PDB file of C-alpha atoms in Angstrom:
ATOM      1  CA  MET A   1     149.988 205.050  40.783  1.00  0.00           C
ATOM      2  CA  GLU A   2     147.607 207.485  42.446  1.00  0.00           C
ATOM      3  CA  TYR A   3     144.047 207.679  43.742  1.00  0.00           C
ATOM      4  CA  ASN A   4     141.787 210.336  45.202  1.00  0.00           C
ATOM      5  CA  ALA A   5     140.897 209.257  48.770  1.00  0.00           C
ATOM      6  CA  GLY A   6     138.702 212.394  49.460  1.00  0.00           C
ATOM      7  CA  LYS A   7     141.443 214.052  51.629  1.00  0.00           C
ATOM      8  CA  GLY A   8     143.651 214.831  48.646  1.00  0.00           C
ATOM      9  CA  GLU A   9     145.720 212.733  46.337  1.00  0.00           C
ATOM     10  CA  VAL A  10     147.309 209.507  47.718  1.00  0.00           C
ATOM     11  CA  ARG A  11     150.179 208.135  45.995  1.00  0.00           C
ATOM     12  CA  TYR A  12     151.227 204.359  46.183  1.00  0.00           C
ATOM     13  CA  PHE A  13     154.901 204.563  47.293  1.00  0.00           C
ATOM     14  CA  LYS A  14     155.384 200.850  47.502  1.00  0.00           C
ATOM     15  CA  VAL A  15     153.500 197.675  46.784  1.00  0.00           C
ATOM     16  CA  ILE A  16     154.837 194.223  47.912  1.00  0.00           C
ATOM     17  CA  VAL A  17     153.934 190.611  47.786  1.00  0.00           C
ATOM     18  CA  VAL A  18     155.175 188.278  50.406  1.00  0.00           C
ATOM     19  CA  LYS A  19     154.709 184.524  49.907  1.00  0.00           C
ATOM     20  CA  ILE A  20     155.168 182.736  53.147  1.00  0.00           C
ATOM     21  CA  PRO A  21     155.737 179.101  52.092  1.00  0.00           C
ATOM     22  CA  SER A  22     158.464 180.013  49.442  1.00  0.00           C
ATOM     23  CA  ASP A  23     159.865 182.924  51.464  1.00  0.00           C
ATOM     24  CA  GLU A  24     159.512 185.317  48.608  1.00  0.00           C
ATOM     25  CA  TYR A  25     159.463 188.994  49.214  1.00  0.00           C
ATOM     26  CA  GLY A  26     158.599 190.717  45.873  1.00  0.00           C
ATOM     27  CA  VAL A  27     158.561 194.527  45.336  1.00  0.00           C
ATOM     28  CA  ILE A  28     155.995 195.207  42.692  1.00  0.00           C
ATOM     29  CA  LYS A  29     156.341 198.963  42.873  1.00  0.00           C
ATOM     30  CA  GLY A  30     158.790 200.903  44.918  1.00  0.00           C
ATOM     31  CA  PRO A  31     162.240 202.549  45.254  1.00  0.00           C
ATOM     32  CA  GLU A  32     164.943 200.913  43.174  1.00  0.00           C
ATOM     33  CA  GLU A  33     167.237 200.447  46.078  1.00  0.00           C
ATOM     34  CA  GLU A  34     164.346 198.368  47.975  1.00  0.00           C
ATOM     35  CA  LYS A  35     164.199 196.305  44.813  1.00  0.00           C
ATOM     36  CA  CYS A  36     167.606 195.602  44.568  1.00  0.00           C
ATOM     37  CA  LEU A  37     167.892 194.773  48.338  1.00  0.00           C
ATOM     38  CA  ALA A  38     164.925 192.297  48.076  1.00  0.00           C
ATOM     39  CA  GLY A  39     167.096 190.453  45.202  1.00  0.00           C
ATOM     40  CA  ILE A  40     170.171 190.547  47.422  1.00  0.00           C
ATOM     41  CA  LEU A  41     168.413 188.966  50.399  1.00  0.00           C
ATOM     42  CA  GLN A  42     167.217 186.022  48.379  1.00  0.00           C
ATOM     43  CA  SER A  43     170.478 184.283  49.250  1.00  0.00           C
ATOM     44  CA  ASP A  44     170.621 185.059  52.929  1.00  0.00           C
ATOM     45  CA  HIS A  45     169.708 181.925  54.841  1.00  0.00           C
ATOM     46  CA  ASN A  46     170.221 183.278  58.371  1.00  0.00           C
ATOM     47  CA  SER A  47     166.592 184.498  58.489  1.00  0.00           C
ATOM     48  CA  THR A  48     163.587 184.850  56.256  1.00  0.00           C
ATOM     49  CA  ARG A  49     163.800 187.281  53.544  1.00  0.00           C
ATOM     50  CA  TYR A  50     160.797 189.174  54.642  1.00  0.00           C
ATOM     51  CA  GLU A  51     162.102 189.429  58.333  1.00  0.00           C
ATOM     52  CA  LYS A  52     165.442 190.520  57.126  1.00  0.00           C
ATOM     53  CA  MET A  53     163.872 193.209  55.006  1.00  0.00           C
ATOM     54  CA  ILE A  54     161.755 194.569  57.799  1.00  0.00           C
ATOM     55  CA  GLN A  55     164.825 194.762  60.050  1.00  0.00           C
ATOM     56  CA  LEU A  56     166.802 196.580  57.474  1.00  0.00           C
ATOM     57  CA  LEU A  57     163.941 198.912  56.519  1.00  0.00           C
ATOM     58  CA  ALA A  58     163.413 199.823  60.242  1.00  0.00           C
ATOM     59  CA  ALA A  59     167.151 200.520  60.737  1.00  0.00           C
ATOM     60  CA  GLU A  60     167.710 202.435  57.548  1.00  0.00           C
ATOM     61  CA  MET A  61     164.428 204.232  56.536  1.00  0.00           C
ATOM     62  CA  VAL A  62     162.145 204.386  59.502  1.00  0.00           C
ATOM     63  CA  GLN A  63     162.509 207.310  62.083  1.00  0.00           C
ATOM     64  CA  LYS A  64     163.978 206.180  65.237  1.00  0.00           C
ATOM     65  CA  GLU A  65     160.919 206.536  67.533  1.00  0.00           C
ATOM     66  CA  TYR A  66     158.936 204.365  65.222  1.00  0.00           C
ATOM     67  CA  GLN A  67     161.407 201.612  64.684  1.00  0.00           C
ATOM     68  CA  LYS A  68     160.469 199.179  67.512  1.00  0.00           C
ATOM     69  CA  GLU A  69     156.772 199.262  66.909  1.00  0.00           C
ATOM     70  CA  PHE A  70     157.435 199.049  63.175  1.00  0.00           C
ATOM     71  CA  ARG A  71     159.375 195.867  63.612  1.00  0.00           C
ATOM     72  CA  PHE A  72     156.538 194.461  65.817  1.00  0.00           C
ATOM     73  CA  VAL A  73     153.734 195.441  63.638  1.00  0.00           C
ATOM     74  CA  PHE A  74     155.148 194.084  60.584  1.00  0.00           C
ATOM     75  CA  SER A  75     156.847 190.821  61.844  1.00  0.00           C
ATOM     76  CA  LEU A  76     155.793 187.690  60.286  1.00  0.00           C
ATOM     77  CA  GLU A  77     154.576 186.300  63.499  1.00  0.00           C
ATOM     78  CA  ASN A  78     152.404 189.230  64.338  1.00  0.00           C
ATOM     79  CA  ILE A  79     150.847 189.533  60.806  1.00  0.00           C
ATOM     80  CA  LYS A  80     149.878 185.700  61.000  1.00  0.00           C
ATOM     81  CA  ARG A  81     148.513 186.253  64.453  1.00  0.00           C
ATOM     82  CA  GLU A  82     146.419 189.152  63.423  1.00  0.00           C
ATOM     83  CA  PHE A  83     144.973 187.431  60.386  1.00  0.00           C
ATOM     84  CA  GLN A  84     144.349 184.280  62.309  1.00  0.00           C
ATOM     85  CA  LYS A  85     142.121 186.239  64.680  1.00  0.00           C
ATOM     86  CA  GLY A  86     140.102 187.310  61.807  1.00  0.00           C
ATOM     87  CA  LYS A  87     141.568 190.652  61.054  1.00  0.00           C
ATOM     88  CA  SER A  88     141.053 191.675  57.445  1.00  0.00           C
ATOM     89  CA  VAL A  89     143.588 194.429  57.411  1.00  0.00           C
ATOM     90  CA  ILE A  90     146.634 195.576  59.497  1.00  0.00           C
ATOM     91  CA  GLU A  91     147.273 199.376  59.446  1.00  0.00           C
ATOM     92  CA  TYR A  92     150.169 201.304  60.836  1.00  0.00           C
ATOM     93  CA  SER A  93     151.525 204.935  60.031  1.00  0.00           C
ATOM     94  CA  TYR A  94     154.900 205.967  60.753  1.00  0.00           C
ATOM     95  CA  MET A  95     157.538 208.629  59.655  1.00  0.00           C
ATOM     96  CA  ARG A  96     160.205 207.240  57.090  1.00  0.00           C
ATOM     97  CA  ASN A  97     162.770 208.333  54.527  1.00  0.00           C
ATOM     98  CA  ILE A  98     160.882 208.875  51.241  1.00  0.00           C
ATOM     99  CA  GLU A  99     162.957 210.241  48.276  1.00  0.00           C
ATOM    100  CA  GLY A 100     165.375 211.836  50.695  1.00  0.00           C
ATOM    101  CA  GLU A 101     162.751 213.472  53.051  1.00  0.00           C
ATOM    102  CA  LEU A 102     161.166 212.284  56.439  1.00  0.00           C
ATOM    103  CA  LYS A 103     157.407 211.644  55.492  1.00  0.00           C
ATOM    104  CA  MET A 104     154.446 210.003  56.830  1.00  0.00           C
ATOM    105  CA  ALA A 105     153.851 206.537  55.407  1.00  0.00           C
ATOM    106  CA  ASP A 106     150.385 204.888  55.736  1.00  0.00           C
ATOM    107  CA  THR A 107     150.881 201.088  55.445  1.00  0.00           C
ATOM    108  CA  ARG A 108     148.081 198.374  55.141  1.00  0.00           C
ATOM    109  CA  VAL A 109     148.609 194.675  54.918  1.00  0.00           C
ATOM    110  CA  TYR A 110     145.989 192.454  53.494  1.00  0.00           C
ATOM    111  CA  PRO A 111     145.770 188.688  53.742  1.00  0.00           C
ATOM    112  CA  ARG A 112     145.419 186.682  50.368  1.00  0.00           C
ATOM    113  CA  ALA A 113     144.078 183.346  51.095  1.00  0.00           C
ATOM    114  CA  LYS A 114     141.037 181.483  50.173  1.00  0.00           C
ATOM    115  CA  ASN A 115     138.263 181.251  52.738  1.00  0.00           C
ATOM    116  CA  GLY A 116     139.310 178.853  55.726  1.00  0.00           C
ATOM    117  CA  GLU A 117     142.704 178.219  54.260  1.00  0.00           C
ATOM    118  CA  GLU A 118     145.981 179.059  56.042  1.00  0.00           C
ATOM    119  CA  LEU A 119     147.494 182.352  55.142  1.00  0.00           C
ATOM    120  CA  GLU A 120     150.022 181.615  52.228  1.00  0.00           C
ATOM    121  CA  GLU A 121     150.752 185.202  51.235  1.00  0.00           C
ATOM    122  CA  PHE A 122     149.916 188.812  51.895  1.00  0.00           C
ATOM    123  CA  MET A 123     150.100 192.139  50.038  1.00  0.00           C
ATOM    124  CA  VAL A 124     151.585 195.265  51.603  1.00  0.00           C
ATOM    125  CA  TYR A 125     150.505 198.801  50.258  1.00  0.00           C
ATOM    126  CA  VAL A 126     152.532 201.884  51.411  1.00  0.00           C
ATOM    127  CA  THR A 127     151.024 205.221  50.593  1.00  0.00           C
ATOM    128  CA  THR A 128     152.092 208.797  51.034  1.00  0.00           C
ATOM    129  CA  ARG A 129     150.095 212.077  50.633  1.00  0.00           C
ATOM    130  CA  LYS A 130     151.063 214.908  48.474  1.00  0.00           C
TER     131      LYS A 130
END
């Protein structure tokens, strides 16, 4: 899945959907190991699957200098707060392991809720440049 953004080819590295009420974290497109991990986390009742996935991704995939801010920006609490304030997209760029190499990842989070209703799910798009 690729598109031309005017500054070269951009590739969707990962696309996920997070359903807040049911605590579902679904990898629509992404690395096989992250799809498997999302499945394993379905039985972990110590924290939400989404929060657990963010913690694991930060520790395993994100370059150390970006880990703290990554966990904050993508925490469920922060995402809910930003969308409640009226933000239409949350964006963050960071270095992470992609296919065995450290690369810059550009991530955008979009709410999926009907006008005026409480946030029930959101989509996360992670892109990389060739």
